[in-house]
Coordinates of N, CA and C in Angstrom, one line a residue:
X3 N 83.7 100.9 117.1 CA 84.9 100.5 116.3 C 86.0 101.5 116.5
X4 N 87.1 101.0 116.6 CA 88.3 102.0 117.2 C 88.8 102.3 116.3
X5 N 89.8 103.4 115.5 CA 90.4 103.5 114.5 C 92.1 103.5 115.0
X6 N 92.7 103.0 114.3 CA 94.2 102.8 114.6 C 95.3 103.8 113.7
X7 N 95.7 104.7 114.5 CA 96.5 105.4 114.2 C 97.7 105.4 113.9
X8 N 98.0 104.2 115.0 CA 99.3 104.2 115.7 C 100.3 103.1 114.7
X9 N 99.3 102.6 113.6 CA 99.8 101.1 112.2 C 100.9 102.2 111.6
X10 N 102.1 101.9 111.2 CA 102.7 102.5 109.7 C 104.0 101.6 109.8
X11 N 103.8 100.7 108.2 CA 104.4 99.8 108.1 C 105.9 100.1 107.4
X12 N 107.5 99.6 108.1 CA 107.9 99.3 107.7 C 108.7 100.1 105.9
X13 N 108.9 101.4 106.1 CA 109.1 101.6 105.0 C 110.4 101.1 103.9
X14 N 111.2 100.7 105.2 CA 112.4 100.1 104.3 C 112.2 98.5 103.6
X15 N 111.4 97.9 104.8 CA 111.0 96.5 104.9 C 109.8 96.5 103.2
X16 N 108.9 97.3 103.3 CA 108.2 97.2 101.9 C 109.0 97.9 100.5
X17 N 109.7 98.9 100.7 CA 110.4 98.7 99.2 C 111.4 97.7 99.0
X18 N 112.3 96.5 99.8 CA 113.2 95.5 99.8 C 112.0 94.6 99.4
X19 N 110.2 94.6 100.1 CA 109.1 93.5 99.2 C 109.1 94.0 97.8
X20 N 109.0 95.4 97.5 CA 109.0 95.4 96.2 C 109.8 94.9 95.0
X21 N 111.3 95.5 95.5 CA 112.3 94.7 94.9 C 112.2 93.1 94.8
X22 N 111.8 92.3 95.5 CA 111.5 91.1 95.5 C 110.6 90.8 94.8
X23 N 109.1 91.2 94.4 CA 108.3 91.3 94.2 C 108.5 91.4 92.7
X24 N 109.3 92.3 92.2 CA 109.6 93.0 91.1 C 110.3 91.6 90.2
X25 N 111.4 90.9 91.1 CA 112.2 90.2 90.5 C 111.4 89.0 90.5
X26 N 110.4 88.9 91.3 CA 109.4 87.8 91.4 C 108.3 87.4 89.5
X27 N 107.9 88.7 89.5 CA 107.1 88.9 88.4 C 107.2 88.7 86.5
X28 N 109.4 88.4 86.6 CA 110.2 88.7 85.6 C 110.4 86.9 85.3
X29 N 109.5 86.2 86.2 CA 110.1 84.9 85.7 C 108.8 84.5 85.0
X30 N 108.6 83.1 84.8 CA 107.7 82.4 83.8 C 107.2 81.5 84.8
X31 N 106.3 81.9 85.6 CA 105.6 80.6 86.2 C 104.3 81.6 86.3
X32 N 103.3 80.6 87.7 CA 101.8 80.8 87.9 C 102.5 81.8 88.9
X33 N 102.8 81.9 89.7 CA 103.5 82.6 91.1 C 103.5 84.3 90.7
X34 N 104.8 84.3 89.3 CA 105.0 85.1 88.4 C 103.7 85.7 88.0
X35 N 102.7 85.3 87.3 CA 101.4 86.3 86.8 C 100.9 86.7 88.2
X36 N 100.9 86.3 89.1 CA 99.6 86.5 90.3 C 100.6 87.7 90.9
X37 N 101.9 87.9 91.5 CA 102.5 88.9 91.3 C 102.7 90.4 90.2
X38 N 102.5 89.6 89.5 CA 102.7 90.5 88.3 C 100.9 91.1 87.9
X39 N 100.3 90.3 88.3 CA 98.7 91.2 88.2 C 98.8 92.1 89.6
X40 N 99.3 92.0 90.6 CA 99.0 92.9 92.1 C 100.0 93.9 91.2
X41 N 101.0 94.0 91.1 CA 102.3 95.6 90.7 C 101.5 96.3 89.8
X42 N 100.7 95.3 88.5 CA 99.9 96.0 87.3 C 99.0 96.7 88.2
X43 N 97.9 96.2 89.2 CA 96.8 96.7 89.3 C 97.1 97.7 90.3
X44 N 98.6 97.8 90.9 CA 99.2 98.7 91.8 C 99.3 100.3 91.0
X45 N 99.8 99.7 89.7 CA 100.3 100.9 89.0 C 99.0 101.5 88.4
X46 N 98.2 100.9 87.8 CA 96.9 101.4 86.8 C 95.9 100.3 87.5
X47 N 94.9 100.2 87.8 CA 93.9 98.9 87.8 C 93.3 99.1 86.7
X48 N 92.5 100.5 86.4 CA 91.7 100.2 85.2 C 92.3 99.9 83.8
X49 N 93.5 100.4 84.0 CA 94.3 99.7 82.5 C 94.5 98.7 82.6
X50 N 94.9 98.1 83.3 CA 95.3 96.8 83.6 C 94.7 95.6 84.2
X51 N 93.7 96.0 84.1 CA 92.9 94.8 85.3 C 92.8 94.7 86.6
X52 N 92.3 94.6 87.4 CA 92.4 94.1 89.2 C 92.8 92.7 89.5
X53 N 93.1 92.8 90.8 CA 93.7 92.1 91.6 C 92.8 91.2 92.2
X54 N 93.3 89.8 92.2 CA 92.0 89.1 93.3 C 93.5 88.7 94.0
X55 N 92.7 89.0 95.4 CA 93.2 88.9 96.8 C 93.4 87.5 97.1
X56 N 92.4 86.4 96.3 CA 92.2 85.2 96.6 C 93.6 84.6 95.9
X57 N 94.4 85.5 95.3 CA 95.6 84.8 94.8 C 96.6 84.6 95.3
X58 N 96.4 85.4 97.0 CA 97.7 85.0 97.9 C 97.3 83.6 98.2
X59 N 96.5 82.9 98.1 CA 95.7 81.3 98.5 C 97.3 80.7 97.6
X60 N 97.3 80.9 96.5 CA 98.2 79.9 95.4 C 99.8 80.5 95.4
X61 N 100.3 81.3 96.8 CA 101.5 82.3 96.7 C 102.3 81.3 97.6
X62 N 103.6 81.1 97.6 CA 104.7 80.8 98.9 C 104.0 81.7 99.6
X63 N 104.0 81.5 101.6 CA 104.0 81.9 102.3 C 104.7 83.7 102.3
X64 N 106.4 83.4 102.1 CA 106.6 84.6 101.7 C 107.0 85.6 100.8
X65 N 106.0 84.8 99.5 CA 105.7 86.1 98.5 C 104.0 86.2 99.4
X66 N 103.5 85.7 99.5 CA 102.1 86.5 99.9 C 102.5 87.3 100.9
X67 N 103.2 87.1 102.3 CA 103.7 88.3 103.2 C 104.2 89.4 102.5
X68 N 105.1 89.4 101.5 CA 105.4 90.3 100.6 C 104.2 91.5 100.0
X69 N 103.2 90.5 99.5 CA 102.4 91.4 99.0 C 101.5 92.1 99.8
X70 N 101.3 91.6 101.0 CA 100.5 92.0 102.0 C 100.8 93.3 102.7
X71 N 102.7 93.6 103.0 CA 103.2 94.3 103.3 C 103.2 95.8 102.8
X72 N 103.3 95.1 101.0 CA 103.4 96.7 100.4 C 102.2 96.9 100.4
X73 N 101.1 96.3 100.2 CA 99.7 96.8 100.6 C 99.2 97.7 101.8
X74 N 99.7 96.9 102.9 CA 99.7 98.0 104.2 C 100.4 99.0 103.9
X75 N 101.5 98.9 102.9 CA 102.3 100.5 103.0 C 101.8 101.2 102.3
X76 N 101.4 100.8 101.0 CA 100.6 102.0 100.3 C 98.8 102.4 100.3
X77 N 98.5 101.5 101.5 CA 97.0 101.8 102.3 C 97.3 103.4 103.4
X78 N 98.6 103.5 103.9 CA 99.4 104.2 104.8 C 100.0 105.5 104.1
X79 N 100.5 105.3 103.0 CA 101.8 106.1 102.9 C 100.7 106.7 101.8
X80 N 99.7 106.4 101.0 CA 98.7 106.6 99.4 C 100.0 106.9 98.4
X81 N 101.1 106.2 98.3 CA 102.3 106.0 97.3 C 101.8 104.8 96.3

């Protein structure tokens, strides 16, 4: 198995997902909680509960890239 060094995503590109992500989570729909559980479980999981991954399944195309994004960044950056 090869390990990849050479990945580091986009730092401008994932805090413009966050901002989106942020304004995403402030409305009143299903879209809204499933966002708004990934930023919770971003900030605290154990206070807050975890994340199921299976919720990009029920996301727009791109709020799930969104979320994917800041994931690879803070897998990368440990922010």
């Amino acid at each position: 198995m090869s390990v990849r060094n050479d990945f580091k995503p986009d730092s401008i590109a994932a805090l413009a997902a966050v901002a989106r992500l942020l304004v995403i989570a402030k409305n009143n729909s299903g879209q809204a909680r499933r966002v708004a559980d990934f930023l919770l479980a971003w900030h605290n999981a154990e206070e807050n509960g975890g994340w199921d991954p299976v919720d990009l399944w029920q996301l727009d195309p791109g709020i799930a890239q969104d979320i994917l994004l800041v994931t690879a960044f803070i897998a990368v950056e440990h922010k």
